[in-house]
Coordinates of C-alpha atoms in Angstrom, one line a residue:
X1 CA -62.9 -0.9 19.5
X2 CA -64.2 -1.5 23.0
X3 CA -62.6 -4.9 23.3
X4 CA -59.4 -3.5 22.2
X5 CA -59.6 -0.7 24.7
X6 CA -60.4 -3.1 27.5
X7 CA -57.4 -5.2 26.6
X8 CA -55.0 -2.3 26.7
X9 CA -54.3 -2.2 30.4
X10 CA -53.4 -5.9 30.6
X11 CA -51.3 -5.8 27.4
X12 CA -49.4 -2.8 28.4
X13 CA -48.6 -3.8 32.0
X14 CA -45.0 -4.8 31.1
X15 CA -44.4 -1.2 30.1
X16 CA -45.5 0.4 33.4
X17 CA -42.0 0.2 34.8
X18 CA -38.8 1.3 33.1
X19 CA -37.4 -2.2 32.9
X20 CA -39.2 -3.3 29.8
X21 CA -36.3 -4.6 27.8
X22 CA -37.5 -8.2 28.2
X23 CA -40.9 -7.7 26.6
X24 CA -41.7 -10.7 24.4
X25 CA -38.7 -12.7 25.5
X26 CA -40.5 -14.6 28.3
X27 CA -43.3 -16.0 26.2
X28 CA -44.4 -19.6 26.2
X29 CA -43.4 -19.9 22.6
X30 CA -39.8 -18.8 23.2
X31 CA -39.5 -20.8 26.5
X32 CA -39.9 -23.9 24.4
X33 CA -36.7 -23.2 22.5
X34 CA -33.6 -25.2 23.3
X35 CA -31.0 -23.1 25.2
X36 CA -27.3 -23.8 25.6
X37 CA -23.9 -22.4 24.6
X38 CA -23.7 -20.9 21.1
X39 CA -20.3 -20.1 19.5
X40 CA -20.6 -17.6 16.6
X41 CA -17.6 -17.1 14.4
X42 CA -17.8 -13.9 12.3
X43 CA -16.0 -11.0 10.7
X44 CA -12.7 -12.9 10.6
X45 CA -10.5 -10.5 8.5
X46 CA -6.9 -11.2 7.5
X47 CA -4.2 -9.5 9.6
X48 CA -1.8 -6.9 8.2
X49 CA -4.6 -5.4 6.1
X50 CA -6.9 -2.5 6.7
X51 CA -10.5 -3.5 7.3
X52 CA -12.0 -4.1 3.9
X53 CA -15.6 -3.1 3.2
X54 CA -16.2 -6.7 2.1
X55 CA -16.1 -7.8 5.7
X56 CA -19.1 -5.6 6.7
X57 CA -21.7 -8.2 6.0
X58 CA -20.1 -11.0 8.0
X59 CA -19.6 -8.6 10.9
X60 CA -23.1 -7.2 11.2
X61 CA -24.8 -10.5 10.4
X62 CA -22.8 -12.4 13.0
X63 CA -23.4 -9.6 15.5
X64 CA -27.2 -9.9 14.9
X65 CA -27.1 -13.7 15.4
X66 CA -25.0 -13.4 18.6
X67 CA -27.4 -10.7 19.9
X68 CA -30.5 -12.8 19.1
X69 CA -29.1 -16.0 20.7
X70 CA -28.1 -14.1 23.8
X71 CA -31.5 -12.4 24.1
X72 CA -33.1 -15.8 23.9
X73 CA -31.2 -17.0 26.9
X74 CA -28.2 -18.7 25.4
X75 CA -24.6 -18.3 26.6
X76 CA -22.9 -16.8 23.6
X77 CA -19.2 -16.8 22.7
X78 CA -18.4 -14.2 20.0
X79 CA -15.3 -15.2 18.2
X80 CA -13.2 -13.4 15.6
X81 CA -11.1 -16.0 13.8
X82 CA -8.3 -14.0 12.2
X83 CA -6.6 -15.0 9.0
X84 CA -3.1 -14.8 10.6
X85 CA -1.2 -17.7 9.0
X86 CA -0.1 -19.0 5.7
X87 CA 2.4 -18.5 2.9
X88 CA 1.3 -14.9 2.3
X89 CA 3.1 -14.0 5.6
X90 CA 6.3 -15.3 4.1
X91 CA 6.0 -12.7 1.3
X92 CA 5.0 -10.0 3.8
X93 CA 7.9 -10.8 6.1
X94 CA 10.4 -10.8 3.2
X95 CA 8.8 -7.7 1.8
X96 CA 8.9 -5.8 5.1
X97 CA 12.5 -6.8 5.6
X98 CA 13.4 -5.4 2.2
X99 CA 11.0 -2.4 1.8
X100 CA 9.4 -1.8 5.2
X101 CA 10.1 0.9 7.8
X102 CA 9.7 0.6 11.5
X103 CA 9.1 4.4 11.8
X104 CA 6.3 4.2 9.3
X105 CA 4.9 1.2 11.0
X106 CA 4.7 3.2 14.3
X107 CA 3.2 6.3 12.6
X108 CA 0.5 4.6 10.5
X109 CA 0.6 0.8 11.2
X110 CA -2.0 -0.7 8.9
X111 CA -1.5 1.8 6.1
X112 CA 2.2 0.9 5.9
X113 CA 1.4 -2.8 6.1
X114 CA -1.1 -2.3 3.4
X115 CA 1.6 -0.7 1.3
X116 CA 3.9 -3.6 2.0
X117 CA 1.3 -6.4 1.5
X118 CA -0.3 -4.5 -1.3
X119 CA -3.2 -7.0 -1.7
X120 CA -5.3 -4.1 -2.9
X121 CA -3.5 -1.6 -5.2
X122 CA -5.1 1.8 -5.8
X123 CA -4.7 2.9 -9.4
X124 CA -3.5 6.3 -8.6
X125 CA -0.7 5.4 -6.2
X126 CA 2.2 3.0 -6.5
X127 CA 2.4 0.5 -3.7
X128 CA 5.4 -1.3 -2.2
X129 CA 3.9 -4.6 -2.9
X130 CA 4.2 -3.8 -6.6
X131 CA 7.9 -3.6 -6.0
X132 CA 7.8 -6.9 -4.1
X133 CA 5.9 -8.7 -6.8
X134 CA 8.0 -7.3 -9.7
X135 CA 11.1 -8.3 -7.8
X136 CA 9.6 -11.7 -7.1
X137 CA 8.8 -12.3 -10.7
X138 CA 12.4 -12.0 -11.7
X139 CA 14.2 -12.6 -8.5
X140 CA 14.5 -16.2 -7.3
X141 CA 16.3 -14.9 -4.2
X142 CA 13.2 -13.0 -3.0
X143 CA 11.0 -16.0 -3.6
X144 CA 13.5 -18.1 -1.5
X145 CA 13.4 -15.4 1.2
X146 CA 9.6 -15.6 1.3
X147 CA 9.6 -19.4 1.7
X148 CA 12.4 -19.2 4.2
X149 CA 10.6 -16.6 6.3
X150 CA 7.5 -18.7 6.4
X151 CA 9.5 -21.8 7.2
X152 CA 11.0 -19.9 10.1
X153 CA 7.5 -19.0 11.3
X154 CA 6.4 -22.6 11.3
X155 CA 9.6 -23.6 13.2
X156 CA 9.0 -20.9 15.8
X157 CA 12.0 -18.7 15.0
X158 CA 12.2 -16.0 17.6
X159 CA 12.9 -13.1 15.2
X160 CA 10.3 -14.1 12.6
X161 CA 7.7 -14.7 15.3
X162 CA 8.4 -11.4 16.9
X163 CA 7.7 -9.5 13.6
X164 CA 4.6 -11.6 13.0
X165 CA 3.3 -11.0 16.5
X166 CA 3.9 -7.3 15.9
X167 CA 1.8 -7.4 12.8
X168 CA -1.0 -9.3 14.6
X169 CA -1.1 -7.0 17.7
X170 CA -1.2 -3.9 15.5
X171 CA -4.0 -5.3 13.4
X172 CA -6.2 -6.3 16.3
X173 CA -5.7 -2.9 18.0
X174 CA -6.6 -1.0 14.8
X175 CA -9.6 -3.2 14.1
X176 CA -11.0 -2.6 17.5
X177 CA -11.5 1.1 16.6
X178 CA -13.6 0.1 13.6
X179 CA -15.6 -2.5 15.7
X180 CA -16.3 0.2 18.3
X181 CA -17.9 2.4 15.5
X182 CA -20.0 -0.6 14.5
X183 CA -21.1 -1.3 18.1
X184 CA -19.5 -4.8 17.8
X185 CA -17.4 -6.6 20.4
X186 CA -15.8 -10.0 20.6
X187 CA -15.1 -12.3 23.5
X188 CA -12.3 -14.1 21.7
X189 CA -9.7 -13.1 19.1
X190 CA -8.6 -16.5 17.7
X191 CA -6.8 -17.4 14.5
X192 CA -5.3 -20.0 12.3
X193 CA -1.9 -19.7 13.9
X194 CA -3.2 -21.2 17.1
X195 CA -3.9 -24.6 15.4
X196 CA -0.7 -25.4 13.6
X197 CA 0.3 -28.3 15.8
X198 CA -3.3 -29.5 16.1
X199 CA -3.6 -29.6 12.3
X200 CA -0.8 -32.1 12.2
X201 CA -2.7 -34.2 14.8
X202 CA -5.7 -34.1 12.5
X203 CA -3.6 -35.6 9.7
X204 CA -2.5 -38.4 12.0
X205 CA -6.1 -39.1 13.0
X206 CA -7.2 -39.2 9.4
X207 CA -4.3 -41.6 8.7
X208 CA -5.2 -43.9 11.6
X209 CA -8.8 -44.1 10.5
X210 CA -7.8 -44.9 6.9
X211 CA -9.4 -41.7 5.6
X212 CA -6.2 -40.1 4.2
X213 CA -5.4 -40.9 0.6
X214 CA -2.3 -39.9 -1.4
X215 CA -2.7 -38.7 -4.9
X216 CA -0.3 -39.1 -7.8
X217 CA 0.9 -35.5 -7.2
X218 CA 1.7 -36.4 -3.6
X219 CA -1.1 -34.4 -1.9
X220 CA -3.1 -35.8 0.9
X221 CA -6.9 -35.9 0.3
X222 CA -10.0 -37.2 2.0
X223 CA -12.5 -39.0 -0.3
X224 CA -16.0 -37.6 0.5
X225 CA -17.8 -39.3 -2.5
X226 CA -20.7 -41.5 -1.6
X227 CA -19.5 -44.4 -3.8
X228 CA -15.9 -44.0 -2.8
X229 CA -14.7 -43.4 -6.3
X230 CA -12.7 -40.3 -5.5
X231 CA -15.1 -38.1 -7.4
X232 CA -15.4 -35.7 -4.5
X233 CA -12.2 -35.2 -2.6
X234 CA -11.0 -32.6 -0.1
X235 CA -7.3 -31.7 -0.1
X236 CA -5.9 -31.5 3.5
X237 CA -2.2 -31.8 2.9
X238 CA 0.2 -30.3 0.4
X239 CA 2.8 -32.4 -1.4
X240 CA 5.5 -30.7 0.8
X241 CA 3.7 -31.9 4.0
X242 CA 2.3 -28.5 5.0
X243 CA -1.4 -28.2 6.0
X244 CA -4.1 -26.1 4.4
X245 CA -6.8 -23.8 5.6
X246 CA -9.4 -26.6 6.0
X247 CA -7.0 -28.7 8.0
X248 CA -6.6 -25.9 10.5
X249 CA -10.4 -25.4 10.5
X250 CA -10.9 -29.1 11.4
X251 CA -8.4 -28.7 14.2
X252 CA -10.0 -25.4 15.4
X253 CA -13.5 -27.0 15.5
X254 CA -12.3 -29.9 17.6
X255 CA -10.4 -27.5 20.0
X256 CA -13.4 -25.3 20.4
X257 CA -15.7 -28.2 21.3
X258 CA -13.1 -29.3 23.9
X259 CA -12.5 -25.8 25.2
X260 CA -16.0 -24.3 25.2
X261 CA -18.4 -27.3 25.2
X262 CA -20.7 -25.5 22.8
X263 CA -24.2 -26.7 22.0
X264 CA -24.0 -25.2 18.6
X265 CA -21.4 -23.5 16.5
X266 CA -22.3 -21.0 13.7
X267 CA -20.0 -19.8 10.9
X268 CA -20.9 -16.6 9.1
X269 CA -19.1 -16.2 5.8
X270 CA -19.9 -15.4 2.1
X271 CA -21.7 -18.1 0.1
X272 CA -18.6 -18.9 -2.0
X273 CA -17.4 -20.9 1.0
X274 CA -20.5 -23.1 1.2
X275 CA -18.6 -26.1 -0.2
X276 CA -15.7 -25.6 2.2
X277 CA -18.0 -25.9 5.2
X278 CA -19.9 -28.8 3.8
X279 CA -16.6 -30.6 3.5
X280 CA -15.6 -29.5 7.0
X281 CA -18.7 -30.9 8.6
X282 CA -18.4 -34.2 6.6
X283 CA -14.8 -34.7 7.7
X284 CA -15.7 -33.9 11.3
X285 CA -18.4 -36.6 11.2
X286 CA -16.0 -39.1 9.5
X287 CA -13.6 -38.5 12.4
X288 CA -16.3 -39.7 14.8
X289 CA -17.6 -36.3 16.1
X290 CA -21.4 -36.5 16.2
X291 CA -21.5 -32.9 17.3
X292 CA -20.7 -31.9 13.7
X293 CA -24.4 -31.9 13.2
X294 CA -24.7 -29.0 15.5
X295 CA -22.3 -26.9 13.3
X296 CA -24.0 -24.6 10.9
X297 CA -22.8 -22.3 8.1
X298 CA -24.8 -19.0 7.5
X299 CA -23.9 -17.9 4.0
X300 CA -24.5 -14.4 2.5
X301 CA -24.3 -12.8 -0.9
X302 CA -22.3 -10.0 -2.4
X303 CA -22.9 -6.2 -2.3
X304 CA -22.6 -4.7 -5.7
X305 CA -21.7 -1.1 -6.5
X306 CA -20.7 0.2 -3.1
X307 CA -18.9 3.4 -3.8
X308 CA -18.1 6.7 -2.2
X309 CA -18.1 10.1 -4.0
X310 CA -14.4 9.6 -4.8
X311 CA -14.8 6.2 -6.5
X312 CA -14.6 2.5 -5.5
X313 CA -14.7 1.7 -1.8
X314 CA -11.7 -0.1 -0.4
X315 CA -11.9 0.2 3.3
X316 CA -14.9 -0.1 5.7
X317 CA -14.0 3.2 7.4
X318 CA -14.6 4.9 4.0
X319 CA -18.1 3.5 4.0
X320 CA -18.8 4.6 7.6
X321 CA -17.4 8.0 7.0
X322 CA -19.5 8.4 3.8
X323 CA -22.7 7.3 5.6
X324 CA -22.1 9.8 8.4
X325 CA -21.3 12.6 5.9
X326 CA -24.3 12.0 3.7
X327 CA -26.6 11.7 6.7
X328 CA -25.3 14.9 8.3
X329 CA -25.9 16.7 5.0
X330 CA -29.5 15.4 4.9
X331 CA -30.1 16.5 8.5
X332 CA -28.7 19.9 7.8
X333 CA -31.0 20.2 4.8
X334 CA -34.0 19.5 7.0
X335 CA -32.7 21.8 9.7
X336 CA -32.9 19.3 12.5
X337 CA -29.3 19.5 13.7
X338 CA -30.0 22.6 15.9
X339 CA -31.9 20.5 18.3
X340 CA -29.1 18.0 18.7
X341 CA -26.2 18.0 21.2
X342 CA -23.9 16.1 18.9
X343 CA -25.2 16.1 15.3
X344 CA -22.2 14.1 14.0
X345 CA -22.8 11.3 16.6
X346 CA -26.4 11.1 15.6
X347 CA -25.5 11.1 11.9
X348 CA -23.1 8.2 12.6
X349 CA -25.7 6.1 14.3
X350 CA -28.5 6.8 11.8
X351 CA -26.1 6.3 8.9
X352 CA -25.1 2.9 10.3
X353 CA -28.7 2.0 10.8
X354 CA -29.3 2.7 7.1
X355 CA -26.4 0.3 6.2
X356 CA -27.7 -2.4 8.5
X357 CA -31.4 -2.3 7.4
X358 CA -30.4 -2.2 3.7
X359 CA -28.4 -5.3 4.3
X360 CA -31.0 -7.2 6.4
X361 CA -34.2 -6.6 4.4
X362 CA -33.9 -9.5 2.1
X363 CA -32.6 -13.1 2.2
X364 CA -29.0 -13.1 3.3
X365 CA -27.9 -15.3 0.4
X366 CA -29.1 -12.8 -2.1
X367 CA -26.7 -10.4 -3.8
X368 CA -28.0 -6.8 -3.8
X369 CA -27.1 -3.5 -5.4
X370 CA -26.0 -0.7 -3.2
X371 CA -27.6 2.8 -3.6
X372 CA -26.7 5.6 -1.2
X373 CA -29.8 7.7 -2.1
X374 CA -32.2 4.9 -1.6
X375 CA -30.8 3.6 1.8
X376 CA -30.7 7.2 3.3
X377 CA -34.3 8.1 2.5
X378 CA -36.3 9.2 5.6
X379 CA -39.4 7.6 4.2
X380 CA -39.9 4.0 3.0
X381 CA -38.4 0.8 4.4
X382 CA -35.0 2.2 5.5
X383 CA -33.0 2.4 8.7
X384 CA -33.5 6.1 8.7
X385 CA -37.2 5.6 8.9
X386 CA -36.7 3.2 11.9
X387 CA -34.7 5.8 13.7
X388 CA -37.0 8.7 12.8
X389 CA -40.0 6.7 14.2
X390 CA -38.2 5.9 17.4
X391 CA -37.2 9.5 17.9
X392 CA -40.7 10.6 17.2
X393 CA -42.2 8.1 19.7
X394 CA -39.7 9.3 22.4
X395 CA -40.9 12.9 21.8
X396 CA -44.5 11.8 21.9
X397 CA -44.2 10.4 25.3
X398 CA -44.3 14.0 26.6
X399 CA -47.6 14.6 24.9
X400 CA -51.0 13.0 24.8
X401 CA -51.6 12.0 21.2
X402 CA -53.0 8.6 20.3
X403 CA -54.8 6.9 17.5
X404 CA -57.7 4.8 18.8
X405 CA -58.5 3.1 15.5
X406 CA -55.0 1.6 15.5
X407 CA -55.1 0.2 19.1
X408 CA -55.9 -3.3 18.0
X409 CA -53.5 -3.2 15.1
X410 CA -50.5 -2.0 17.0
X411 CA -51.2 -4.3 20.0
X412 CA -51.5 -7.3 17.7
X413 CA -48.2 -6.3 16.0
X414 CA -46.4 -6.1 19.4
X415 CA -47.9 -9.4 20.5
X416 CA -46.4 -11.0 17.4
X417 CA -42.9 -10.0 18.5
X418 CA -42.1 -13.3 20.0
X419 CA -43.2 -15.2 16.9
X420 CA -40.8 -13.1 14.8
X421 CA -37.9 -13.8 17.2
X422 CA -38.7 -17.5 17.2
X423 CA -38.7 -17.5 13.4
X424 CA -35.4 -15.6 13.2
X425 CA -33.8 -18.0 15.8
X426 CA -34.7 -21.0 13.5
X427 CA -33.4 -19.8 10.2
X428 CA -31.0 -17.0 11.5
X429 CA -32.4 -14.5 9.0
X430 CA -32.7 -10.9 10.2
X431 CA -35.3 -10.0 7.5
X432 CA -38.2 -11.2 9.7
X433 CA -37.3 -8.8 12.5
X434 CA -36.5 -5.9 10.1
X435 CA -39.9 -6.3 8.3
X436 CA -41.7 -6.5 11.6
X437 CA -40.2 -3.3 12.9
X438 CA -40.8 -1.5 9.6
X439 CA -44.5 -2.6 9.7
X440 CA -44.7 -1.2 13.2
X441 CA -43.2 2.1 12.0
X442 CA -45.6 2.4 9.1
X443 CA -48.6 1.8 11.4
X444 CA -47.4 4.5 13.8
X445 CA -46.9 6.9 10.9
X446 CA -50.3 6.2 9.4
X447 CA -52.0 6.6 12.8
X448 CA -50.3 10.0 13.4
X449 CA -51.2 11.2 9.9
X450 CA -54.9 10.2 10.0
X451 CA -56.3 10.1 13.6
X452 CA -54.7 12.4 16.2
X453 CA -56.8 12.8 19.3
X454 CA -56.4 15.4 22.2
X455 CA -58.0 16.1 25.5
X456 CA -58.7 12.5 26.6
X457 CA -59.8 11.6 30.1
X458 CA -56.9 10.9 32.5
X459 CA -57.3 7.1 32.5
X460 CA -57.4 6.9 28.7
X461 CA -54.5 9.2 28.3
X462 CA -52.4 7.1 30.7
X463 CA -53.2 3.9 28.7
X464 CA -52.4 5.7 25.5
X465 CA -49.1 6.9 26.8
X466 CA -48.3 3.4 27.8
X467 CA -49.2 2.2 24.3
X468 CA -46.7 4.7 22.8
X469 CA -44.1 3.7 25.4
X470 CA -44.7 0.0 24.5
X471 CA -44.3 0.7 20.8
X472 CA -41.2 2.7 21.4
X473 CA -39.7 -0.1 23.6
X474 CA -40.4 -2.9 21.2
X475 CA -38.9 -0.8 18.4
X476 CA -35.8 0.0 20.5
X477 CA -35.3 -3.6 21.6
X478 CA -35.6 -4.9 18.1
X479 CA -33.2 -2.4 16.7
X480 CA -30.6 -3.3 19.4
X481 CA -30.9 -6.9 18.3
X482 CA -30.1 -5.9 14.8
X483 CA -27.0 -4.0 16.1
X484 CA -28.5 -0.6 15.8
X485 CA -28.2 2.1 18.5
X486 CA -31.6 3.9 18.8
X487 CA -31.4 7.7 18.8
X488 CA -33.6 9.9 21.0
X489 CA -33.6 12.9 18.6
X490 CA -32.8 13.5 15.0

């Protein structure tokens, strides 16, 4: 006990000022890490659709990685690579021309585009896209119109491009409202559409290097098999001469290297795209780009059973609204809302914390089952518990309570903070930081429950207050890296 007490003043010196946000980041361990420019591509929804709940994981995981890399001294470029090109826009353009309404587009942009595109059809409501597809099944004219509209897009037709640009601008503006709720921002909104011409240049480079092969069906492929027997090929060109998603990805990667001079580039998508990125990196290497080795795919698993009270979740805003509503109900039940200036805002932040921690506790590649009751529990390893502990520590800073037996434990936990950040920076897994913060919360809770001490001498009381402030700061800083906004009261 005495050695721990004598070590307290030195350990807690960083917390004597109010600028303690860099605690643990200037350690010798972290100073050995390579620093440079990190480009993180994440979220990346398709335009002309409402933000689907399935994009939540990519968004919050990518945000964590960007936060972590920036905190460790890297220059970070946060990129949202929109799905804003492809044959589906031919159908959307033709469908809007036939069934769309500019007045509805002004009143409720994405909802109307959702109705027109109809990529998700709710069982209780008929969507315009049903009409489009039924028409297309038996209407060669509509199919021709869809192909014709996309051809016009590729040729840069003014009218077609104007409608497409309208769809894109509306989507980005609507998405920014959702990102604001998530506490997420982007430096660049990019997209497939920006790399059409460059994709053709990629084809020419593949041809000049003898890497492009033509199949019997007329498609262009790159042979990635070790033995050169065409057992593992990647299609980069359709038989009609148009490029594919991976062709545009190759072009985008080359353009980003030229434009941003990144040291590393990280793609955050679901694990079903693992083969896509493996082929992407192989082709980049075959084209003579050694920096392909600095490109990395961070895959994640699926979320099962995410529902609201009204049924299956479709849109991310449904999930955020549900989290806020349920959390506000729990807070009302515990009668804590009277102390809060804005209970709904607190419920929003705590509800989002619950979603993030639930997602980050295990390996990212693992699928997991979603359970509202479990993730919103105030006790246990939840985001609610993190927020509750932070709010409690903030409140304790006005009092003189401390738990001497836990001095050495808590101090040791805080001193391991840099090791946890180092581990997360290497494998890009947030679970290390989540589990570290939960451990710190459990230690604090155990200390408060078992060993409260009052009436300490002034010097001891000051040291103890700094210990609480230090624990509070580490918890807050770690939560911010995870993409969580700490609350002062709840």
